[in-house]
Coordinates of C-alpha atoms and ligand atoms in Angstrom, one line a residue:
M292 CA -15.5 2.7 -2.3
L293 CA -15.6 5.7 -4.5
Y294 CA -12.3 8.0 -4.3
P295 CA -13.4 11.4 -3.7
R296 CA -13.7 13.1 -7.3
E297 CA -15.5 16.4 -8.1
S298 CA -18.5 16.6 -10.5
E299 CA -21.4 18.7 -11.5
T300 CA -23.1 17.4 -8.5
R301 CA -20.2 16.7 -6.2
F302 CA -17.9 19.1 -4.3
V303 CA -14.8 18.0 -2.6
K304 CA -13.1 20.1 0.2
D305 CA -9.5 19.2 1.4
L306 CA -8.9 19.7 4.9
S307 CA -5.3 19.3 4.6
G308 CA -3.1 22.1 6.5
L309 CA -2.1 22.6 9.9
W310 CA -4.1 21.0 12.5
R311 CA -4.3 21.6 16.4
F312 CA -2.4 18.5 18.0
R313 CA -1.9 17.3 21.7
C314 CA -0.1 14.1 22.6
D315 CA -2.1 12.1 25.1
R316 CA 1.0 11.1 27.3
A317 CA -1.1 10.5 30.6
E318 CA -3.6 8.4 28.5
E319 CA -6.3 10.8 29.9
G320 CA -8.0 11.9 26.6
F321 CA -10.8 9.5 26.6
A322 CA -11.7 9.7 30.3
K323 CA -11.4 13.4 30.1
R324 CA -13.5 13.7 26.8
W325 CA -11.2 15.7 25.1
F326 CA -13.6 15.8 22.1
D327 CA -15.9 18.0 23.9
A328 CA -14.1 21.1 23.9
P329 CA -11.4 22.6 22.0
L330 CA -7.9 20.8 22.9
R331 CA -6.3 22.6 25.5
D332 CA -2.5 23.5 24.9
P333 CA -2.2 22.2 21.5
I334 CA 0.9 22.7 19.2
L335 CA 0.4 22.7 15.4
M336 CA 0.8 19.4 13.0
P337 CA 0.8 19.1 9.7
V338 CA -2.1 16.9 7.8
P339 CA -1.2 14.7 6.0
A340 CA 2.0 13.8 7.6
S341 CA 3.6 11.2 10.1
Y342 CA 3.8 13.2 13.5
N343 CA 6.9 11.6 14.5
D344 CA 9.6 13.9 12.7
I345 CA 8.0 17.1 12.9
T346 CA 9.2 18.3 16.3
Q347 CA 12.7 17.9 18.2
D348 CA 10.9 16.1 21.0
V349 CA 12.2 12.6 21.2
T350 CA 9.2 11.5 23.5
L351 CA 6.7 12.4 20.5
R352 CA 8.8 10.5 18.0
D353 CA 8.7 7.4 20.3
H354 CA 5.3 7.8 21.6
V355 CA 3.4 4.6 22.3
G356 CA -0.3 5.5 22.4
W357 CA -2.9 7.9 21.6
V358 CA -2.4 11.4 20.0
W359 CA -5.3 14.0 19.1
Y360 CA -5.9 16.2 16.3
E361 CA -8.4 18.9 15.6
T362 CA -9.2 21.2 13.1
T363 CA -12.3 23.4 12.6
L364 CA -14.4 24.4 9.2
F365 CA -17.5 26.5 8.2
A366 CA -20.3 24.7 6.7
P367 CA -22.1 27.0 4.4
A368 CA -26.1 26.8 4.5
S369 CA -26.1 25.6 0.8
W370 CA -25.0 22.1 2.1
Q371 CA -28.1 21.5 4.1
G372 CA -30.2 18.9 2.7
Q373 CA -27.0 17.0 0.9
S374 CA -25.0 14.2 2.1
V375 CA -21.7 15.3 3.8
L376 CA -18.9 12.6 4.1
L377 CA -16.0 12.9 6.2
R378 CA -13.4 10.8 4.5
F379 CA -10.0 9.8 6.0
G380 CA -7.4 8.5 3.5
S381 CA -5.8 6.4 6.4
A382 CA -4.9 6.8 10.1
T383 CA -2.1 4.6 11.4
H384 CA -3.3 2.5 13.0
H385 CA -6.6 3.0 14.9
A386 CA -8.8 6.3 14.8
T387 CA -12.1 7.6 16.2
A388 CA -13.3 10.9 14.8
W389 CA -15.8 13.3 16.5
V390 CA -18.0 16.1 14.8
N391 CA -18.8 18.8 17.3
G392 CA -18.2 16.3 20.1
R393 CA -20.2 13.7 18.5
E394 CA -18.6 10.4 17.7
V395 CA -19.0 9.5 13.9
V396 CA -16.5 6.9 13.2
S397 CA -13.8 4.6 14.6
H398 CA -11.6 2.5 12.4
K399 CA -8.8 -0.2 12.8
G400 CA -6.1 -0.7 10.3
G401 CA -3.6 1.9 9.3
Y402 CA -3.4 2.1 5.7
M403 CA -7.1 2.1 4.3
P404 CA -9.4 4.8 3.9
F405 CA -12.5 5.2 5.9
E406 CA -15.6 7.6 6.0
A407 CA -18.6 8.8 7.8
E408 CA -22.0 10.3 6.8
I409 CA -21.9 13.7 9.0
A410 CA -24.7 15.8 7.5
G411 CA -26.6 15.4 10.6
H412 CA -24.0 16.7 12.9
L413 CA -23.0 19.7 11.2
H414 CA -23.9 23.3 12.1
Y415 CA -24.8 24.9 9.2
G416 CA -23.7 28.8 8.4
E417 CA -21.4 28.2 11.4
E418 CA -18.0 26.9 12.4
N419 CA -17.8 23.2 13.2
R420 CA -15.2 21.4 15.1
I421 CA -13.5 17.9 14.0
T422 CA -11.6 16.0 16.6
V423 CA -9.7 13.0 15.8
A424 CA -7.7 10.5 18.2
V425 CA -5.1 8.5 16.6
S426 CA -3.3 5.4 18.3
N427 CA 0.0 3.6 16.8
M428 CA -0.3 0.5 19.3
L429 CA 0.1 -2.8 17.6
D430 CA -0.7 -6.1 19.2
W431 CA -1.7 -9.6 18.1
T432 CA -4.8 -8.6 16.5
T433 CA -3.6 -5.9 14.5
I434 CA -2.0 -6.3 11.1
P435 CA 0.9 -5.7 11.2
P436 CA 1.4 -7.3 14.6
G437 CA 3.2 -5.9 17.6
Q438 CA 3.4 -6.1 21.6
V439 CA 3.0 -3.0 23.8
K440 CA 5.2 -4.1 26.8
T441 CA 5.2 -2.8 30.1
P442 CA 8.0 -4.8 31.9
P443 CA 8.3 -4.7 35.6
E444 CA 10.3 -2.2 37.5
G445 CA 13.9 -3.7 38.1
P446 CA 17.6 -3.1 37.3
R447 CA 16.7 -2.9 33.4
Y448 CA 13.6 -0.8 33.5
P449 CA 12.4 1.9 35.6
K450 CA 8.7 2.0 37.0
G451 CA 6.1 2.8 34.3
F452 CA 8.4 1.9 31.2
K453 CA 6.4 1.2 28.3
F454 CA 7.6 0.3 24.6
Q455 CA 6.3 -1.1 21.3
E456 CA 7.6 -4.2 20.0
I457 CA 7.5 -4.4 16.4
Y458 CA 8.5 -7.1 13.8
Q459 CA 8.5 -5.4 10.7
D460 CA 11.7 -3.6 9.3
F461 CA 10.3 -0.2 9.0
F462 CA 9.6 2.5 11.4
N463 CA 6.2 2.6 12.9
Y464 CA 5.3 5.9 11.7
S465 CA 2.0 7.5 12.7
G466 CA -0.6 10.0 12.5
L467 CA -3.0 11.1 9.8
H468 CA -0.8 10.0 6.6
R469 CA -3.3 10.5 3.9
P470 CA -5.6 13.3 2.9
V471 CA -8.7 14.4 5.3
R472 CA -11.4 15.5 2.6
L473 CA -15.2 16.6 2.8
V474 CA -17.4 15.2 0.0
V475 CA -20.6 17.0 -0.4
R476 CA -23.1 15.0 -2.8
P477 CA -26.7 14.8 -3.4
K478 CA -28.6 13.3 -0.8
D479 CA -29.5 10.1 -3.2
H480 CA -26.3 9.3 -4.9
I481 CA -24.0 6.9 -6.6
E482 CA -22.7 4.9 -3.9
D483 CA -20.2 2.5 -5.3
I484 CA -19.2 1.5 -8.9
A485 CA -17.4 -1.7 -9.9
V486 CA -15.6 -2.3 -13.1
R487 CA -14.1 -5.4 -14.9
T488 CA -12.8 -5.8 -18.5
G489 CA -12.6 -8.4 -21.1
V490 CA -10.7 -8.6 -24.6
R491 CA -11.3 -10.4 -27.7
G492 CA -9.2 -9.7 -30.7
R493 CA -9.3 -5.8 -31.3
D494 CA -12.7 -5.6 -29.5
A495 CA -13.3 -5.3 -25.8
Q496 CA -16.0 -5.2 -23.2
V497 CA -16.3 -3.2 -20.0
F498 CA -18.6 -4.7 -17.4
Y499 CA -20.0 -2.3 -14.8
A500 CA -21.9 -2.6 -11.8
V501 CA -23.4 0.4 -9.9
T502 CA -24.7 0.6 -6.2
L503 CA -27.1 3.8 -5.7
S504 CA -28.3 4.9 -2.4
G505 CA -31.5 4.8 -1.0
G506 CA -33.0 1.6 -3.1
R507 CA -32.9 3.8 -6.2
R508 CA -32.5 2.0 -9.6
D509 CA -32.2 4.6 -12.4
V510 CA -28.7 4.6 -14.1
R511 CA -27.1 5.7 -17.3
V512 CA -23.6 5.1 -18.4
R513 CA -21.4 6.6 -21.1
L514 CA -18.1 5.3 -21.7
L515 CA -15.6 8.1 -23.3
D516 CA -12.2 7.7 -24.7
E517 CA -9.3 10.0 -23.9
K518 CA -10.4 12.4 -26.4
G519 CA -14.1 12.6 -24.8
R520 CA -15.8 11.0 -27.7
V521 CA -18.4 8.7 -26.3
V522 CA -17.7 4.8 -27.5
A523 CA -20.6 3.0 -25.9
R524 CA -23.5 3.7 -23.8
G525 CA -25.8 1.6 -21.3
E526 CA -28.6 1.8 -18.9
G527 CA -29.3 0.1 -15.6
L528 CA -27.7 -0.8 -12.6
K529 CA -25.6 -3.6 -14.2
G530 CA -24.4 -3.9 -17.8
R531 CA -21.6 -4.8 -20.6
L532 CA -20.4 -2.0 -22.8
P533 CA -19.0 -3.3 -26.2
V534 CA -16.0 -1.4 -27.1
K535 CA -14.8 -1.6 -30.9
N536 CA -11.2 -1.3 -31.6
A537 CA -10.2 -0.9 -28.0
R538 CA -7.1 1.1 -26.9
L539 CA -5.7 -1.2 -24.1
W540 CA -4.2 -0.4 -20.9
F541 CA -0.3 -1.8 -20.7
P542 CA 2.7 -1.0 -18.4
G543 CA 4.6 2.1 -20.1
K544 CA 1.5 2.2 -22.3
A545 CA -1.3 3.7 -20.3
Y546 CA -4.7 4.4 -21.8
L547 CA -7.7 5.5 -19.9
Y548 CA -11.2 5.6 -20.9
T549 CA -13.9 7.3 -18.5
L550 CA -17.1 5.6 -17.4
E551 CA -19.4 8.3 -16.6
V552 CA -22.2 7.2 -14.5
E553 CA -25.3 9.4 -14.1
M554 CA -28.5 9.3 -11.9
P555 CA -31.0 10.8 -14.3
A556 CA -33.8 13.4 -13.0
A557 CA -36.1 15.5 -14.5
G558 CA -34.1 18.6 -15.7
R559 CA -30.3 18.0 -14.7
P560 CA -28.9 14.9 -13.4
E561 CA -29.1 14.1 -9.9
D562 CA -25.5 12.7 -9.6
I563 CA -22.7 12.2 -11.5
Y564 CA -19.5 10.4 -11.0
R565 CA -16.5 9.7 -13.5
Q566 CA -14.5 6.6 -12.9
P567 CA -11.3 6.0 -15.1
V568 CA -11.1 2.6 -16.7
G569 CA -8.3 1.0 -18.1
I570 CA -8.9 -2.1 -20.4
R571 CA -6.8 -5.2 -20.3
T572 CA -6.3 -8.8 -19.0
I573 CA -4.1 -10.7 -16.9
K574 CA -3.4 -14.6 -17.2
V575 CA -0.6 -16.6 -15.7
T576 CA 0.8 -19.6 -17.5
K577 CA 3.5 -22.1 -16.4
K578 CA 6.3 -19.8 -17.2
Q579 CA 4.8 -16.4 -18.2
F580 CA 2.8 -13.5 -16.4
R581 CA 0.9 -12.2 -19.3
I582 CA -0.9 -8.8 -19.8
N583 CA -3.2 -8.7 -22.8
G584 CA -1.9 -12.0 -24.0
K585 CA 1.8 -10.7 -24.0
P586 CA 4.4 -11.8 -21.7
F587 CA 5.1 -9.4 -19.1
Y588 CA 8.5 -9.2 -17.0
F589 CA 8.4 -7.0 -14.1
K590 CA 11.3 -4.9 -13.7
G591 CA 11.2 -2.4 -10.5
F592 CA 11.2 -2.3 -7.0
G593 CA 9.8 -2.9 -3.5
K594 CA 9.0 0.4 -2.2
H595 CA 8.1 2.2 1.0
E596 CA 5.9 5.2 1.5
D597 CA 8.8 6.9 3.2
A598 CA 10.5 10.3 3.2
D599 CA 12.4 12.8 5.2
I600 CA 10.5 14.8 7.9
R601 CA 6.9 13.9 6.5
G602 CA 7.5 9.9 7.3
K603 CA 4.6 8.1 5.6
G604 CA 2.8 11.4 4.8
H605 CA 1.3 11.7 1.5
D606 CA 3.1 14.3 -0.5
D607 CA 2.4 14.7 -4.2
A608 CA 6.1 16.1 -5.0
T609 CA 7.6 12.9 -3.5
D610 CA 5.3 10.7 -5.1
L611 CA 5.6 12.2 -8.7
K612 CA 9.5 12.4 -8.2
D613 CA 9.4 8.6 -7.5
F614 CA 7.3 7.9 -10.5
N615 CA 9.5 10.0 -12.5
L616 CA 12.7 8.2 -11.4
L617 CA 10.9 5.0 -12.1
G618 CA 10.7 5.9 -15.7
W619 CA 14.1 7.3 -15.8
I620 CA 15.6 3.9 -14.7
G621 CA 13.5 1.8 -17.2
A622 CA 11.3 0.1 -14.4
N623 CA 7.7 -0.9 -15.1
S624 CA 6.3 -1.9 -11.7
F625 CA 6.5 -2.0 -8.1
R626 CA 5.2 -3.8 -4.9
T627 CA 3.3 -1.9 -2.5
S628 CA 5.6 -3.6 0.1
H629 CA 4.4 -3.9 2.9
Y630 CA 1.0 -2.1 3.1
P631 CA -1.4 -0.6 0.7
Y632 CA -0.2 2.6 -0.6
S633 CA -2.3 5.9 -0.8
E634 CA -5.0 5.9 -3.4
E635 CA -3.0 9.2 -4.7
I636 CA 0.0 6.7 -5.7
M637 CA -2.4 4.0 -7.5
E638 CA -4.4 6.8 -9.3
L639 CA -0.4 8.0 -10.7
A640 CA 0.3 4.3 -11.3
D641 CA -2.9 4.2 -13.5
R642 CA -2.3 7.2 -15.3
L643 CA 1.4 6.8 -15.8
G644 CA 1.4 3.0 -16.8
V645 CA 3.1 1.3 -14.0
A646 CA 2.1 -2.2 -12.7
V647 CA 1.3 -2.7 -9.0
I648 CA 1.5 -5.8 -6.8
D649 CA -0.9 -4.8 -4.2
E650 CA 0.2 -6.0 -0.8
T651 CA -1.7 -6.3 2.3
P652 CA 0.0 -5.0 5.6
A653 CA 0.6 -8.7 6.9
V654 CA 4.4 -8.1 7.4
G655 CA 6.2 -9.4 10.5
L656 CA 3.9 -12.5 11.0
N657 CA 7.4 -14.2 11.7
Y658 CA 8.1 -14.5 15.5
F659 CA 11.4 -16.1 14.8
P660 CA 13.4 -16.6 16.7
H661 CA 11.2 -16.3 19.5
G662 CA 9.6 -19.3 18.8
K663 CA 6.0 -20.4 16.9
T664 CA 4.4 -17.5 15.1
F665 CA 0.8 -19.0 14.4
Q666 CA -0.5 -20.0 17.7
P667 CA -3.8 -18.8 19.5
D668 CA -2.0 -16.4 21.9
R669 CA -0.2 -14.8 18.9
V670 CA -0.9 -14.6 15.5
G671 CA -4.2 -16.5 15.6
E672 CA -7.9 -16.0 15.4
G673 CA -8.0 -12.4 16.0
S674 CA -5.2 -11.2 13.8
Q675 CA -6.9 -13.5 11.0
A676 CA -10.0 -11.7 11.3
H677 CA -8.6 -8.4 10.9
L678 CA -6.5 -9.2 7.7
L679 CA -9.7 -10.8 6.1
Q680 CA -11.3 -7.3 7.0
V681 CA -8.4 -5.5 5.4
I682 CA -8.5 -7.9 2.1
R683 CA -12.3 -6.8 1.9
E684 CA -11.7 -3.2 2.2
M685 CA -8.5 -3.4 -0.3
V686 CA -10.7 -5.0 -3.1
E687 CA -13.2 -2.5 -2.4
R688 CA -10.9 0.1 -2.7
D689 CA -8.6 -1.0 -5.5
R690 CA -10.5 -3.3 -7.6
N691 CA -11.1 -0.8 -10.7
H692 CA -7.3 0.1 -10.8
P693 CA -6.0 -1.3 -14.0
C694 CA -2.5 -0.9 -12.4
V695 CA -3.3 -3.5 -10.0
V696 CA -2.1 -6.7 -11.8
M697 CA -1.7 -9.2 -8.6
W698 CA -2.6 -9.1 -5.0
C699 CA -0.1 -10.0 -2.6
V700 CA -1.6 -11.5 0.9
A701 CA 1.5 -11.2 2.9
N702 CA 5.2 -10.8 2.9
E703 CA 7.8 -13.0 4.6
A704 CA 5.3 -14.9 7.2
A705 CA 6.4 -17.9 9.0
T706 CA 5.0 -20.4 6.2
E707 CA 7.0 -22.9 7.4
E708 CA 4.8 -23.5 10.3
P709 CA 1.6 -25.9 9.4
E710 CA -0.6 -23.4 11.2
S711 CA 0.2 -20.9 8.6
V712 CA -1.8 -22.9 5.9
P713 CA -5.3 -22.6 7.8
Y714 CA -4.4 -19.2 8.5
F715 CA -3.8 -17.9 5.1
R716 CA -5.9 -20.3 2.8
P717 CA -9.1 -18.4 3.7
C718 CA -7.1 -15.2 2.9
L719 CA -6.2 -16.2 -0.6
D720 CA -9.8 -17.8 -1.0
L721 CA -11.5 -14.5 -0.1
F722 CA -9.3 -12.4 -2.5
R723 CA -10.5 -14.9 -5.4
K724 CA -14.0 -14.9 -4.2
L725 CA -14.0 -11.0 -4.3
D726 CA -11.9 -10.7 -7.5
S727 CA -11.9 -13.4 -9.9
T728 CA -9.6 -11.1 -12.5
R729 CA -6.6 -11.2 -10.4
P730 CA -3.9 -13.8 -9.7
V731 CA -2.9 -13.9 -5.8
S732 CA 0.5 -14.4 -4.6
I733 CA 2.3 -14.5 -1.0
V734 CA 5.8 -13.3 -0.8
T735 CA 7.8 -15.9 1.0
C736 CA 11.6 -16.0 2.2
C737 CA 11.4 -20.0 3.1
D738 CA 12.6 -22.5 0.5
P739 CA 10.9 -24.8 -1.8
D740 CA 11.0 -27.7 0.4
T741 CA 9.9 -25.8 3.5
C742 CA 7.6 -23.1 2.5
L743 CA 3.8 -24.6 2.9
C744 CA 1.7 -21.9 1.3
T745 CA 3.4 -21.0 -1.9
G746 CA 1.4 -23.9 -3.4
M747 CA -1.7 -22.0 -2.8
A748 CA -0.5 -19.1 -5.0
D749 CA -0.7 -18.4 -8.7
V750 CA 2.9 -17.2 -8.9
V751 CA 5.9 -17.7 -7.1
C752 CA 7.1 -14.8 -5.2
V753 CA 10.5 -15.2 -3.5
N754 CA 12.8 -12.9 -1.6
R755 CA 16.5 -13.9 -1.9
Y756 CA 19.6 -12.5 -0.2
Y757 CA 22.5 -14.6 -1.0
S758 CA 25.9 -12.9 -0.1
W759 CA 24.0 -10.8 2.4
Y760 CA 21.8 -12.6 5.0
N761 CA 23.1 -15.9 3.8
D762 CA 26.8 -16.1 3.5
P763 CA 27.6 -12.7 4.2
G764 CA 30.4 -11.0 1.9
R765 CA 30.4 -14.3 -0.3
L766 CA 29.7 -12.8 -3.8
D767 CA 31.4 -15.9 -5.2
L768 CA 28.4 -18.0 -3.9
V769 CA 25.5 -15.9 -5.2
E770 CA 25.1 -17.6 -8.7
H771 CA 25.5 -21.1 -7.7
Q772 CA 23.2 -20.8 -4.8
L773 CA 20.4 -18.6 -6.8
E774 CA 20.3 -20.8 -9.8
H775 CA 19.8 -23.9 -7.8
N776 CA 17.2 -22.3 -5.5
L777 CA 14.9 -20.7 -8.2
R778 CA 15.1 -24.0 -10.8
A779 CA 14.0 -25.8 -7.3
W780 CA 10.8 -23.7 -7.1
H781 CA 9.9 -23.9 -10.6
K782 CA 10.3 -27.5 -10.5
K783 CA 8.2 -27.8 -7.6
F784 CA 5.3 -25.6 -8.4
G785 CA 5.2 -25.1 -12.2
R786 CA 4.5 -21.5 -12.1
P787 CA 6.6 -18.4 -13.1
V788 CA 8.9 -17.1 -10.7
I789 CA 9.4 -13.4 -9.6
V790 CA 12.2 -12.5 -6.9
T791 CA 10.4 -9.9 -5.2
E792 CA 13.2 -8.8 -3.1
Y793 CA 17.1 -8.9 -3.5
G794 CA 19.5 -6.2 -2.5
A795 CA 22.3 -4.9 -0.3
D796 CA 22.7 -2.2 2.0
A797 CA 25.1 0.4 0.7
V798 CA 25.6 3.6 2.5
A799 CA 25.9 6.4 -0.4
G800 CA 29.7 7.6 -0.7
L801 CA 31.3 4.4 0.8
H802 CA 33.4 3.0 -1.6
A803 CA 35.4 -0.3 -1.7
D804 CA 37.3 -2.2 -4.5
P805 CA 37.4 -5.2 -4.5
P806 CA 33.9 -4.8 -3.1
V807 CA 33.0 -5.3 0.8
M808 CA 29.8 -5.5 2.2
F809 CA 27.9 -1.8 2.4
S810 CA 30.0 -0.2 -0.2
E811 CA 28.3 1.0 -3.4
E812 CA 30.7 -1.4 -5.2
Y813 CA 29.1 -4.2 -3.2
Q814 CA 25.7 -3.4 -4.1
V815 CA 26.5 -3.2 -7.9
E816 CA 28.4 -6.4 -7.9
M817 CA 25.6 -8.5 -6.1
L818 CA 22.9 -7.3 -8.3
D819 CA 25.2 -8.1 -11.4
R820 CA 25.4 -11.7 -10.3
F821 CA 21.7 -12.3 -9.7
H822 CA 20.9 -10.7 -13.1
R823 CA 23.2 -13.4 -14.7
V824 CA 21.1 -16.0 -13.3
F825 CA 17.8 -14.4 -13.8
D826 CA 18.9 -14.0 -17.7
K827 CA 19.7 -17.6 -17.7
L828 CA 15.9 -19.0 -16.8
D829 CA 12.8 -18.9 -19.0
F830 CA 10.5 -19.3 -16.3
M831 CA 11.5 -15.9 -14.5
A832 CA 8.7 -13.2 -14.4
G833 CA 10.7 -10.6 -13.0
E834 CA 13.0 -8.8 -10.7
H835 CA 12.1 -6.5 -7.9
V836 CA 15.2 -4.9 -6.2
W837 CA 15.1 -4.2 -2.4
N838 CA 14.5 -1.2 -2.0
F839 CA 13.8 1.9 -4.3
A840 CA 14.9 4.1 -1.8
D841 CA 16.7 4.1 1.8
F842 CA 14.0 4.3 4.2
M843 CA 13.7 4.6 8.2
T844 CA 13.7 1.8 10.5
R845 CA 13.6 1.4 14.2
Q846 CA 17.0 1.5 15.7
E847 CA 19.1 -1.6 15.8
I848 CA 22.7 -2.6 15.4
R849 CA 22.2 -3.8 11.8
R850 CA 20.7 -0.4 10.7
V851 CA 22.6 2.6 9.7
V852 CA 19.9 5.6 10.3
G853 CA 17.6 3.3 8.5
N854 CA 17.8 0.7 5.9
R855 CA 20.3 1.5 3.3
K856 CA 19.2 -0.9 0.4
G857 CA 18.0 1.9 -1.5
V858 CA 19.0 2.3 -5.3
F859 CA 18.1 5.9 -4.3
T860 CA 19.1 7.4 -1.0
R861 CA 16.3 8.6 1.0
E862 CA 16.8 12.2 -0.7
R863 CA 16.0 10.2 -4.3
Q864 CA 19.6 10.8 -5.4
P865 CA 21.0 7.8 -7.6
K866 CA 23.6 5.5 -6.1
M867 CA 26.1 3.8 -8.5
I868 CA 23.8 0.7 -8.7
A869 CA 21.1 3.2 -10.2
H870 CA 23.1 3.8 -13.1
A871 CA 23.7 0.2 -13.8
L872 CA 20.1 -0.9 -13.3
R873 CA 19.1 2.0 -15.9
R874 CA 21.4 0.6 -18.3
R875 CA 20.0 -3.0 -17.7
W876 CA 16.1 -2.0 -17.9
T877 CA 16.2 0.2 -20.6
R878 CA 17.8 -2.5 -22.7
L879 CA 15.8 -5.3 -21.4
K880 CA 12.5 -6.4 -23.2
Ligands
GCB910 C1 13.2 -8.6 4.0 C2 12.0 -7.7 4.2 C3 12.0 -6.5 3.9 C4 13.4 -6.0 4.7 C5 14.4 -6.5 4.0 C6 15.7 -6.3 4.4 O1 13.3 -9.7 3.7 O2 10.6 -8.1 3.6 O3 11.1 -5.8 5.0 O4 13.4 -4.5 4.6 O5 14.3 -8.0 4.0 O6 16.6 -5.2 4.0 O7 16.3 -6.8 5.5

């Protein structure tokens, strides 16, 4: 799936701004056909943004169900005869869209783009109405899973009470989170491009495959370096472009070529699309994760798309600030915990040279302590079918990003249950079938003798919370327990180990010496003890602190206005630990 980019033959119109919005509290929008006419009594709502924190209305923040968005646009007569795509960066978690009252697309899954050809539904030279219904409801067939509960009336609940149960540790933000755009392109056009790269000595190869619409076959390609010089040319739907003395993409040293794909026609080209290409290779050995043949040690974070006011809404300012902070602190990577991030973030990671572990939204597949997770009426066939669909969409969206160095199938699922194996095996297989160039992982919180799925992965990825969830307050046990555990992982699986989460909540400004849980000192001391162990072990391939910044969660007694394990506050100011990490990571090779 191509990212919307302008060219001589393509025009992109961003529909961001203030849309009209109505919360469907009575669940009547579909029955009353709200898409047939302009929304009645709408309020204003920014797009992109989560709608939850925009107003002072707690019933909107905590709404369970559908909300409706609407905007209008003019379609100039000059667009007639072209293809017009309506493209949503994401809608969390379900969406249906109408153009002038005609349904054009429905999509399930909160973190993937989807699009519809709408040329046939537009009124040219006139105003057009776009209506979108979005639902945040999670059930056993969605990824992540959840349950909408309507308990019977009684002493605890009044009549008609409804709530969303979730099993993930982040707020269920909802709405149109990412840009909505129109792409106006030629009727016959470049539909899709896939690239793969290989390196031998100082030379490299770029393999490309192009799909054209309407059975067309004529393609010309040129590979340009960053100065715009042509380094290779080719023809045909598929091919291999040799690159002499190639400049490689490496974290911290990004280099992007441009693959210019052209559909030739008499006179000027019918369609042109320019795809950034980073040349690099990945290999996993028994003890190392290698990029371009060199050992690569992951330094960085599990992150979230999360910020004050806009929730999970895409925002260039927040994104760029985060990348600047990654650079400042000496990080070289992050994991898209716990869902694929926006395409805009992936583009930045390519350009700024940050390695990404690209994770699916499979989080909260851990029903403990309520009983077994993987069973037919909970996380079963319906859930698996959806996860497989998300994996297909992820590979289609992200395969061309050099920043993506590994796929991650899930976070902390109940992989001690035997049924987790037939659930996840097809997921890892599918990633490998669709993309043979990247390793596949699954993040676990089990132990080496209880996890039944890590053996299927290429790298051991474990989350460890010694002295936090295990033996709270016992900093003196961290090194003993951690070293014992990490050695056991490596001994059993003979693969490099990344600790994909370790961290402590620290409420910014709370101090205690000697350290006490929730103080900034405790966070510093805990991480320091983890690092002493990492530095001893030659099979360690990385450390990702949980979390980059404080983030919002549902309300519960373990959370103080959200999760406070951030190295930065939610406003992106450093805690004490940020300075300690900076000293470590700017020195660590
Ligand atoms: C975990 C989860 C993450 C939580 C974190 C915590 O193991 O993977 O989603 O936010 O622990 O802080 O409890």
